[in-house]
Every structure is written in C-alpha cells, then in structure tokens.
Short mmCIF file of C-alpha atoms in Angstrom, two decimals:
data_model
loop_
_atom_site.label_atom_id
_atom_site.label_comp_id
_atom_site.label_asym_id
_atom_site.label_seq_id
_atom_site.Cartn_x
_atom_site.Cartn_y
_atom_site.Cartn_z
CA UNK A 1 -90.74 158.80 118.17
CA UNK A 2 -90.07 157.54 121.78
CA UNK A 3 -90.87 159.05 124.65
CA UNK A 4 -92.82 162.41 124.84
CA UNK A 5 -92.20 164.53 127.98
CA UNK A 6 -94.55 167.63 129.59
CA UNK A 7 -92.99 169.91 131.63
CA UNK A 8 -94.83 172.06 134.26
CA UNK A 9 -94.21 173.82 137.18
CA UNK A 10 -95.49 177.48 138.72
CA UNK A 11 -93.84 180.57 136.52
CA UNK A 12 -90.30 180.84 137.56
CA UNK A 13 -89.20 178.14 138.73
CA UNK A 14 -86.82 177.04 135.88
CA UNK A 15 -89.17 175.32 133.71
CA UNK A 16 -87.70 177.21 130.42
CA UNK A 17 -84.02 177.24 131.40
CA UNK A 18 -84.39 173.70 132.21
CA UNK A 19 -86.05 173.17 128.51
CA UNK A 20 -83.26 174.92 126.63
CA UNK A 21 -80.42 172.87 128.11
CA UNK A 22 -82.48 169.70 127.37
CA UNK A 23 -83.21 170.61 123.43
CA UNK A 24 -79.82 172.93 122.80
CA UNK A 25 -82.42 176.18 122.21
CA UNK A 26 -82.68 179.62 123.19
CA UNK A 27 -86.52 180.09 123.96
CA UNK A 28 -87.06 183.02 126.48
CA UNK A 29 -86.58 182.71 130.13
CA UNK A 30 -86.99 186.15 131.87
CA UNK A 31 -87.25 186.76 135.61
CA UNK A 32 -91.13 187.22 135.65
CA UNK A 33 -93.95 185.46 135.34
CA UNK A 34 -95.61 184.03 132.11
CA UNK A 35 -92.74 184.73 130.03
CA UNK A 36 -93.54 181.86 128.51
CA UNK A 37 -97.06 182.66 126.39
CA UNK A 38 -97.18 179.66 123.82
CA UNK A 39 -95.89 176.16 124.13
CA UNK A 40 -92.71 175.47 122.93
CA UNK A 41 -91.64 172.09 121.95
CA UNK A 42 -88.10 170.57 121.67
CA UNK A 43 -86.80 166.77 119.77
CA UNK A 44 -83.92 165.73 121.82
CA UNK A 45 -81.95 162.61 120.72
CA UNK A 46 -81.31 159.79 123.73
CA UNK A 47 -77.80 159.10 124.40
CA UNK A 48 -77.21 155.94 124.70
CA UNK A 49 -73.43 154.05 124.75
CA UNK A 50 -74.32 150.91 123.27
CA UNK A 51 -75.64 152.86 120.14
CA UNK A 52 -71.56 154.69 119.72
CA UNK A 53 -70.03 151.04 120.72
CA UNK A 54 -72.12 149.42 117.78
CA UNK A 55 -71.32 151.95 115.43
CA UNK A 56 -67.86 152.35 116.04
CA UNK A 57 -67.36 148.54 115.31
CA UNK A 58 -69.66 148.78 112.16
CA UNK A 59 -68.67 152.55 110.46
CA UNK A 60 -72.31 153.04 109.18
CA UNK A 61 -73.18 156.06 106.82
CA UNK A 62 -75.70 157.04 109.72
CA UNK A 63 -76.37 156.43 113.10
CA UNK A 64 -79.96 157.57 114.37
CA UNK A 65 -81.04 157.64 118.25
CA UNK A 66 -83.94 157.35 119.58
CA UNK A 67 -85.78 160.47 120.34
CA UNK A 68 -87.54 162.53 123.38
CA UNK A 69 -90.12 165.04 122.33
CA UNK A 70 -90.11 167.80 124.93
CA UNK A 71 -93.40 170.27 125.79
CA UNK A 72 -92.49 173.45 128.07
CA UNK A 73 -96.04 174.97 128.98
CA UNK A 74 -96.88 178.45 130.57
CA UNK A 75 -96.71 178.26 134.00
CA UNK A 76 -99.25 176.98 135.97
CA UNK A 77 -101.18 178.88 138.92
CA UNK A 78 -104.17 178.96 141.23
CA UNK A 79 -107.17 178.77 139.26
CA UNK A 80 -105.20 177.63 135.65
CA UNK A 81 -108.04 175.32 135.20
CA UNK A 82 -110.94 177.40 134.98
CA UNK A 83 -108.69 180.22 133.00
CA UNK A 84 -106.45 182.34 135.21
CA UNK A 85 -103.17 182.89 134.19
CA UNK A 86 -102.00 181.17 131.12
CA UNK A 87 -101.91 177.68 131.96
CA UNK A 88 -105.23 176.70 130.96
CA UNK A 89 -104.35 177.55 127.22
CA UNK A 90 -102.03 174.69 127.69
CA UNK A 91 -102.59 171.76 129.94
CA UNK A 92 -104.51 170.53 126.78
CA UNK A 93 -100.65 170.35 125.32
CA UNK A 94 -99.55 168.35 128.17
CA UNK A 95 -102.62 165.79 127.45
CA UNK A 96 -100.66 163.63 125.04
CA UNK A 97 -97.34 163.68 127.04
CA UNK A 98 -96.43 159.78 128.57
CA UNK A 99 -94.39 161.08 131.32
CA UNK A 100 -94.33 164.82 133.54
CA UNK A 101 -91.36 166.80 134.55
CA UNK A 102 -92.66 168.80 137.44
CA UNK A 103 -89.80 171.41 138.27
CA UNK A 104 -90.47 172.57 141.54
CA UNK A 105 -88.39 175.62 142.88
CA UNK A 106 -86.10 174.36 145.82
CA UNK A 107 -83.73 177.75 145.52
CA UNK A 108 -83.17 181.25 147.27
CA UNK A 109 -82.75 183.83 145.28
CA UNK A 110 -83.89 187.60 146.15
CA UNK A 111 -83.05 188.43 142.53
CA UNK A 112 -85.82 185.94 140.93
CA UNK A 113 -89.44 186.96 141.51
CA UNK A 114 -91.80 183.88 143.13
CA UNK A 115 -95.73 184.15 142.63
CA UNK A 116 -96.82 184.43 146.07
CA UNK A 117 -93.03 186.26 147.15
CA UNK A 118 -92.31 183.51 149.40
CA UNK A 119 -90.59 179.77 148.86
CA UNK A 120 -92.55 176.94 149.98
CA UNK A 121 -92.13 173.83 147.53
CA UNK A 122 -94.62 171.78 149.17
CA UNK A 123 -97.56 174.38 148.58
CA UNK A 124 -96.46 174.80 145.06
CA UNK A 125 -96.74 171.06 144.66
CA UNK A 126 -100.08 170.95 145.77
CA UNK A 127 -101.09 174.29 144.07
CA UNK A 128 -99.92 172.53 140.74
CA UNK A 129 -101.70 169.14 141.79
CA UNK A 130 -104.95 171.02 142.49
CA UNK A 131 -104.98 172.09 138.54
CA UNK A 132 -104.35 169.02 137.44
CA UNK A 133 -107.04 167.51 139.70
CA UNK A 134 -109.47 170.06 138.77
CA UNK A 135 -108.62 169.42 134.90
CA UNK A 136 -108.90 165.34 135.35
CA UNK A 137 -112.80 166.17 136.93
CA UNK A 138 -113.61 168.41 134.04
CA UNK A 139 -112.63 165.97 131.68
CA UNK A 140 -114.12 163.30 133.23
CA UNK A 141 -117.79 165.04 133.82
CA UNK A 142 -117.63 165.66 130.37
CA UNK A 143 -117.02 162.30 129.30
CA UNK A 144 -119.57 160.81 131.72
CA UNK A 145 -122.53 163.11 130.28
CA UNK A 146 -121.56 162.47 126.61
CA UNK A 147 -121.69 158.22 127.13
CA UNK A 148 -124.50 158.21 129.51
CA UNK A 149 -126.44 160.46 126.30
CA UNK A 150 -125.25 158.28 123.68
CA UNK A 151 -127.64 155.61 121.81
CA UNK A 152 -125.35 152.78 122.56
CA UNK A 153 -124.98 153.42 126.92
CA UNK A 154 -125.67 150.20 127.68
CA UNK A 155 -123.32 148.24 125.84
CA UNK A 156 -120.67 146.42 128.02
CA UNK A 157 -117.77 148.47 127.55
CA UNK A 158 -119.50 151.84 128.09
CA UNK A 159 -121.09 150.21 131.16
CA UNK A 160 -117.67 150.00 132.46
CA UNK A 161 -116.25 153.53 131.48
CA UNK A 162 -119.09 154.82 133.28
CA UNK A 163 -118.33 152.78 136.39
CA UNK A 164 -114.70 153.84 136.02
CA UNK A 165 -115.65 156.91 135.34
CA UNK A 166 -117.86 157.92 138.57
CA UNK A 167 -114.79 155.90 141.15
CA UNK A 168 -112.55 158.62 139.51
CA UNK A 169 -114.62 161.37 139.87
CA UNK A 170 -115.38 160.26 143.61
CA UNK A 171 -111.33 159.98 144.33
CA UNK A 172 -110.95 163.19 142.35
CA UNK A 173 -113.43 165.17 144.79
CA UNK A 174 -111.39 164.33 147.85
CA UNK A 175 -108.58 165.75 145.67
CA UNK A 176 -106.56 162.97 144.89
CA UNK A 177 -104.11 162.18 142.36
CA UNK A 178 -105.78 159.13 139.89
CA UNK A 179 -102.03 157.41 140.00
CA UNK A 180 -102.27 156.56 143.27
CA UNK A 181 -104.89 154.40 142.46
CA UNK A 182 -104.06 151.02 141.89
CA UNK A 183 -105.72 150.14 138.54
CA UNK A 184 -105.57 147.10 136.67
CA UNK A 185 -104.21 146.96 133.02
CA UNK A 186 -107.50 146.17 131.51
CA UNK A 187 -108.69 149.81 133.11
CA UNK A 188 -105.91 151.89 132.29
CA UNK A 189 -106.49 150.56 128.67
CA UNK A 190 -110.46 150.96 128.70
CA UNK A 191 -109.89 154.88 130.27
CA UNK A 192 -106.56 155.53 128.07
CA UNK A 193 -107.95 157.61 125.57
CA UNK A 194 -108.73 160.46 128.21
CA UNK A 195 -104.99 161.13 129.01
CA UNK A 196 -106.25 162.09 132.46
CA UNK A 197 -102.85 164.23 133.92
CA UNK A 198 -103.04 162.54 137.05
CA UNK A 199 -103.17 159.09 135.72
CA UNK A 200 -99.43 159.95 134.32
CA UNK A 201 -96.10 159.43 135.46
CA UNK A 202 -94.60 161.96 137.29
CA UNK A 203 -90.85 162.83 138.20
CA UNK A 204 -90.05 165.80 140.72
CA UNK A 205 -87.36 168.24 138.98
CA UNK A 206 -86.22 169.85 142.10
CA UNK A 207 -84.48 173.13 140.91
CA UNK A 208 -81.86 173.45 143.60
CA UNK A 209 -78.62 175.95 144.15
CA UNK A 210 -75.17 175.25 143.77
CA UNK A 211 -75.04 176.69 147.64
CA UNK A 212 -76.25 174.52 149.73
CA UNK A 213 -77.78 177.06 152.21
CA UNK A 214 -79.68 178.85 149.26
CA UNK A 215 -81.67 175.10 148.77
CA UNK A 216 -84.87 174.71 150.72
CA UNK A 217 -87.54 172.43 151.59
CA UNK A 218 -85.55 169.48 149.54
CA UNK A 219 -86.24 166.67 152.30
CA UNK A 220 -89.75 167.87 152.40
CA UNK A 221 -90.04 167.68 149.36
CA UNK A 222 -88.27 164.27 149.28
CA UNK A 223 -90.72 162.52 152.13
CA UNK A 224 -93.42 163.89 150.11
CA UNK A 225 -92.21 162.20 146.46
CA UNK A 226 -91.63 159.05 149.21
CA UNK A 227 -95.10 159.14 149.83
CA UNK A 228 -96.35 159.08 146.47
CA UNK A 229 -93.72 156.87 145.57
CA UNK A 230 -92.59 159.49 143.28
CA UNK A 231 -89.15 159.73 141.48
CA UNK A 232 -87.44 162.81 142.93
CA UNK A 233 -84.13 164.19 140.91
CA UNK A 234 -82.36 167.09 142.82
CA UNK A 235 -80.86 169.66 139.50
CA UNK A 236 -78.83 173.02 140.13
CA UNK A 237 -80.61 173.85 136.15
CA UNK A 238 -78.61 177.04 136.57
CA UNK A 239 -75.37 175.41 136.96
CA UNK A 240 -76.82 173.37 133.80
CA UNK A 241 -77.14 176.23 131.69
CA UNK A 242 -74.28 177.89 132.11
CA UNK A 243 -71.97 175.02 131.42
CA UNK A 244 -74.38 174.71 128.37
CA UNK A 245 -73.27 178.05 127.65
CA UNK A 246 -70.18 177.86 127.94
CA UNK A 247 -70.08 175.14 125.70
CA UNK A 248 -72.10 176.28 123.03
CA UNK A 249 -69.50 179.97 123.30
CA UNK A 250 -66.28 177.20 122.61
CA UNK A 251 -68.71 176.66 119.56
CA UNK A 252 -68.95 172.32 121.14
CA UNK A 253 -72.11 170.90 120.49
CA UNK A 254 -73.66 169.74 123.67
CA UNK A 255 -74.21 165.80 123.87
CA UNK A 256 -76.57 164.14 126.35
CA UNK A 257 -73.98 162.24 128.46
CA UNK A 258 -73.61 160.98 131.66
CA UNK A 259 -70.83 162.26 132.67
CA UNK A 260 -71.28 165.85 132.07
CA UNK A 261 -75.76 166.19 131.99
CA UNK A 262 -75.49 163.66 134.79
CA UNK A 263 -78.94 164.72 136.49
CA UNK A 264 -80.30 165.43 133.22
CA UNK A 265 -79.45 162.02 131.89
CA UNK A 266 -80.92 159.90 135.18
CA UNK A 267 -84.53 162.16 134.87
CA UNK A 268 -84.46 160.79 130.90
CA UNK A 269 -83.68 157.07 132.21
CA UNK A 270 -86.01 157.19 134.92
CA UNK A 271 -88.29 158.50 132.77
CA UNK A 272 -88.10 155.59 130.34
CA UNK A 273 -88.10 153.57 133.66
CA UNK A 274 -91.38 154.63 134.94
CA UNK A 275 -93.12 153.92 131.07
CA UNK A 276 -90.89 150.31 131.28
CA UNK A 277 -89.15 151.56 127.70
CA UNK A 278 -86.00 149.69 126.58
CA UNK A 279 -84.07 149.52 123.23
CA UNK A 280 -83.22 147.35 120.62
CA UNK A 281 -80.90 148.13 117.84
CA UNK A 282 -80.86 147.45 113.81
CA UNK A 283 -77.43 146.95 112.49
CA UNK A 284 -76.41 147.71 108.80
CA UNK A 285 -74.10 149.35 106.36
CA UNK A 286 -76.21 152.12 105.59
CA UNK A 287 -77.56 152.94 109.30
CA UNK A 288 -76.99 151.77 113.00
CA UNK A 289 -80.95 152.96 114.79
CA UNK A 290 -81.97 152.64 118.43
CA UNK A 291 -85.64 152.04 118.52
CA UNK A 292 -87.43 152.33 121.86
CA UNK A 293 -90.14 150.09 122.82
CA UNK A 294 -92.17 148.43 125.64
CA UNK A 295 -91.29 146.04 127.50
CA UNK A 296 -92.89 142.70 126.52
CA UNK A 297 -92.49 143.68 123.33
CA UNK A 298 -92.75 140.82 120.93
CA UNK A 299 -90.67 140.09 117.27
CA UNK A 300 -94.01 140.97 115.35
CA UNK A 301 -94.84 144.10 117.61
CA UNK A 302 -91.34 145.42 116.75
CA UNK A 303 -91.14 144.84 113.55
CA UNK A 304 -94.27 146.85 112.85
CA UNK A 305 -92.66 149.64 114.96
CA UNK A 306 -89.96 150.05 111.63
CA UNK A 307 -92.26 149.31 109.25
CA UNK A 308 -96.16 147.39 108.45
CA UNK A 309 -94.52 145.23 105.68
CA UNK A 310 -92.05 143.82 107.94
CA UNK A 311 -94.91 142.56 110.57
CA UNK A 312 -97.22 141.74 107.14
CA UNK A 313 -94.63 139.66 105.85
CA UNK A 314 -92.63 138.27 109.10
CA UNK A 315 -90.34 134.99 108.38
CA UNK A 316 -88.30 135.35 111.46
CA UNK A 317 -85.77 137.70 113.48
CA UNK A 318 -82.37 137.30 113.37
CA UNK A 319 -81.50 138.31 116.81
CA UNK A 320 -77.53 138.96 118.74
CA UNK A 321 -77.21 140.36 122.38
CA UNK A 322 -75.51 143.68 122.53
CA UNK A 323 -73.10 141.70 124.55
CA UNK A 324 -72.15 139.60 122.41
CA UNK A 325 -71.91 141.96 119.68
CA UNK A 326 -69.59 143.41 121.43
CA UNK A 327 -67.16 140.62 122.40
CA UNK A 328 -66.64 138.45 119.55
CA UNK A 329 -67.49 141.64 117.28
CA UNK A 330 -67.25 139.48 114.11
CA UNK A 331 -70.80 138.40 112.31
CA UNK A 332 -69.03 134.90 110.92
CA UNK A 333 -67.55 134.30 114.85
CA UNK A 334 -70.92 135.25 116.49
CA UNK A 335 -72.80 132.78 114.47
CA UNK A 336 -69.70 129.61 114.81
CA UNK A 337 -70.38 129.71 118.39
CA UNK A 338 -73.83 130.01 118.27
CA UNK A 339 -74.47 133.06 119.60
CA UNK A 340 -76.76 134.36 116.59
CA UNK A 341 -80.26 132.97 117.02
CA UNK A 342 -83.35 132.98 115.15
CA UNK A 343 -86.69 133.33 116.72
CA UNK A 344 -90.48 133.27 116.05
CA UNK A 345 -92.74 135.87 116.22
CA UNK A 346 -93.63 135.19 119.83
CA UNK A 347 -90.24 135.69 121.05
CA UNK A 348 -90.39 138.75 123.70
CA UNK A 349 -87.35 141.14 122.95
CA UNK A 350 -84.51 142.15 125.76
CA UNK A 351 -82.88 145.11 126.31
CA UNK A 352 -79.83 145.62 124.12
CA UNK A 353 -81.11 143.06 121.01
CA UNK A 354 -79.64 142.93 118.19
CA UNK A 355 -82.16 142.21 115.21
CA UNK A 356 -82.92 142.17 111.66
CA UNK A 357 -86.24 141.31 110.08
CA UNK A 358 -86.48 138.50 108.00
CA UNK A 359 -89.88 138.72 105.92
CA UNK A 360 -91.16 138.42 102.28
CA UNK A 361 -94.11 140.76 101.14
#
C-alpha cells in the first residue's frame, strides 16, 4: 500500500462528495450535518504516465499501480474531542493516516446548510485545529502518566519521550499545531508511534464555486496556509462530481488523470510530495508494478518492500532509468550502450528506476 490519506473538515463542507469522486463510490452526501455516521474508506489507484508508457512498450498480462487508501470521517465540530458531535468516534481513524485532506468550505450557497449559518473559512480552520490540538494533549497526558508509572522510567529512551513529551504538551497548551515545530529526525522517530494529528502533513482542500463571486475567504485562507507553510489546492468538488457523473451515466470509467481530475491529481502529488514518496517500477512479462517508496530508499530497503526473500537473499539490482527505457526501448540496445547498470545494496534509488532483483535464497 502507498500512501494513506484522512480527510476532515466541519459537516458540509464537501468532505463526502469530494471522497466519492476520488474512490469512484456512491457513499451518502446529504445537505445536513453528520450524514456521514461511520468511516468510510476508499483504495484509489495512482495514475501515473510512466507506468502506461512502460507497459505499452512491454504488453504485460497485468499492470498494477500504486495505491492511495482514502478515510472520510464524520465531520468534525466544537467540542469533537471530548464527544460532541460525531467526530470523536473517529479521529482515532484518522490516527494512522500519513497525510490530511482538510476540505475547508470556500463557497456560497443558501441551499447548503453551514453549522454555525454563516461562512467564515478561517474560523472553521481553527475550530478544526482546536480538536486536533485538544486530541494531540489527550494523547500525550496519557502517554506521559503511563511511562513515568512504568518499572523501566529511567532508561534512556523513555527519559527522552518524557522530555519530548512535556515540550509538546507545553506548545500544545498555547494551542499550537506540533508541525510547526521544527523537530529533528531522531524525535519524530522516538515520538512516531503516537501518530499525534498535528505532527502530520496537512494540505488545505479549499471547496470553491465555479462562480467566482459565490467563493469566499480564498486569499485568507491562502495567507493563512502561507503562514503555516501549508499546501493550499483551490477545488470546485461540485464541478468534480458532476463531470464524474456524467461520466460514469456514458457508462466511462473514471481514470485519475491530469488532464481531466487536474486539482485532484496535484492534491495526490503534493501529497506524495510532502511524505518525499517517489516510484520505481518492476518490468516483466507477466506484470508491469509501480511501487512507492521513500526517498533515500536503498536497493535492500526496496527489495524487502516486494518481498523478505528478495532483501534475505540480495545479489544485486539490475537497474534502467525510465528515460532510457523509453528511448532506446530495446533490453539488448539498453545494455550495448551501457545504459543497464548493476548496483550494490547501498545504491539509493531515483525516481523513475527501472529494477529487477537479483538474489538466491
């Protein structure tokens, strides 16, 4: 699996709509609040061109993306953390996302009911950060009480969550976001296991109309994103959804490309962008597969990511840039001209590789 993706947002603001254009579904999106009631949870494939281009020279029996795993949670509102509304049921579903889609409602509309009857992005943004804040502190008092009562609080490592630990619960009081702090890799890794929501990327969905005087508050809300040095992608999602309508009525199954999910397409690249995500391919007969990884990702690292034998029994990776592939196109001309390499287990992967596993088990 790739990335995973949360997506939150105040009731009615487009977070289901939004949801069933990304995944192709028809889960319900009414005009009033909490019409969502249980998490619903989409696998969307990633386009990507180079995956078509390689397959299109190769004719394998399959070809297999890599995949986004989409959450759509009950809206969140005023007091979600400690139980009103429905959102508390779910930010625990949200916990185990890498990246957040925060639709925020940027549209007029007299005909679509808004929480507090008036639009104001900005003080839905901070009504929705305030949740997450208070969930991060509730999590993290938790956590602070159980190590400081455990039998082993003064090894190292738990000396150093609990220092952690307290600075974030200090920030979190003045009701600030955790992301904004500027942690070092060797924290993030020692805290990880908390999945604190305001330790996570975030991009801004704004939700905004196909006229421009029905869209509000989108500069606002664009000096704020600024600020956080936030990603901020401006979507009509009802323009979205009915071309995904009409689509699906001409009985054409919808693909994720550019140049008709344009906006959709950037949030899933910037997305990978934030988590630094990039691809590399495996090329054969039988399949063509995208396979999403980190990057700094080395030969051994990716080869356990198709399979333990392959890192157990590493030789060495056969390995031909995309580009490449794609110019001389023939395996026998690639390798006359050098252009098929073969690397160590050390060797970090780039964007667009080519490789196949050489190993013995």
């Amino acid at each position: 699996m790739g990335l995973k993706c949360g997506i939150i947002g105040m009731p009615n603001v487009g977070k289901s709509t939004l949801f069933n254009v990304l995944t192709k579904s028809q889960v319900a999106a009414k005009n009033f609040p909490f019409c969502t009631i249980k998490p619903n949870i989409g696998i969307v494939p990633v386009f990507d061109v180079r995956l078509n281009k390689i397959a299109e020279l190769v004719s394998p029996n399959t070809v297999t993306p890599t995949y986004i795993e989409f959450i759509d949670i009950a809206g969140l509102v005023k007091g979600a953390s400690k139980g009103v509304g429905l959102g508390n049921l779910f930010l625990s579903d949200i916990h185990q996302a890498d990246v957040i889609f925060h639709v925020v409602r940027c549209f007029f509309d007299d005909n679509i009911v808004h929480m507090h009857s008036k639009i104001d992005p900005i003080a839905d943004v901070e009504s929705i950060h305030q949740e997450l804040i208070l969930s991060d502190f509730q999590v993290c008092t938790k956590e602070l009480i159980r190590i400081k009562g455990s039998s082993n609080i003064k090894e190292f490592y738990n000396q150093k969550k609990i220092s952690l630990i307290e600075y974030f619960l200090s920030y979190l009081k003045e009701k600030k976001l955790l992301r904004n702090l500027k942690l070092t890799l060797e924290e993030l890794k020692l805290i990880g296991y908390l999945n604190l929501l305001t330790l996570k990327p975030l991009i801004y969905i704004a939700n905004i109309s196909d006229n421009r005087k029905n869209t509000v508050s989108l500069s606002e809300l664009s000096e704020l994103a600024s600020i956080e040095n936030t990603v901020i992608i401006p979507i009509c999602i009802l323009h979205e959804y009915q071309n995904y309508n009409q689509n699906i009525k001409k009985n054409y199954v919808l693909k994720v490309l550019p140049k008709n999910m344009s906006d959709l397409h950037l949030a899933v690249k910037k997305g990978y962008d934030l988590l630094q995500l990039q691809t590399f391919f495996t090329v054969g007969k039988k399949e063509v597969r995208a396979w999403s990884i980190k990057k700094g990702t080395n030969s051994l690292q990716a080869a356990r990511k198709i399979h333990t034998d392959l890192q157990k029994g590493f030789i060495r990776a056969k390995v031909i840039s995309y580009e490449n592939f794609i110019k001389y196109k023939e395996l026998n001309k690639i390798r006359e001209l050098g252009k098929l390499r073969f690397e160590g287990k050390e060797y970090i992967l780039q964007d667009g590789d080519i490789v196949h596993f050489l190993f013995n088990v």
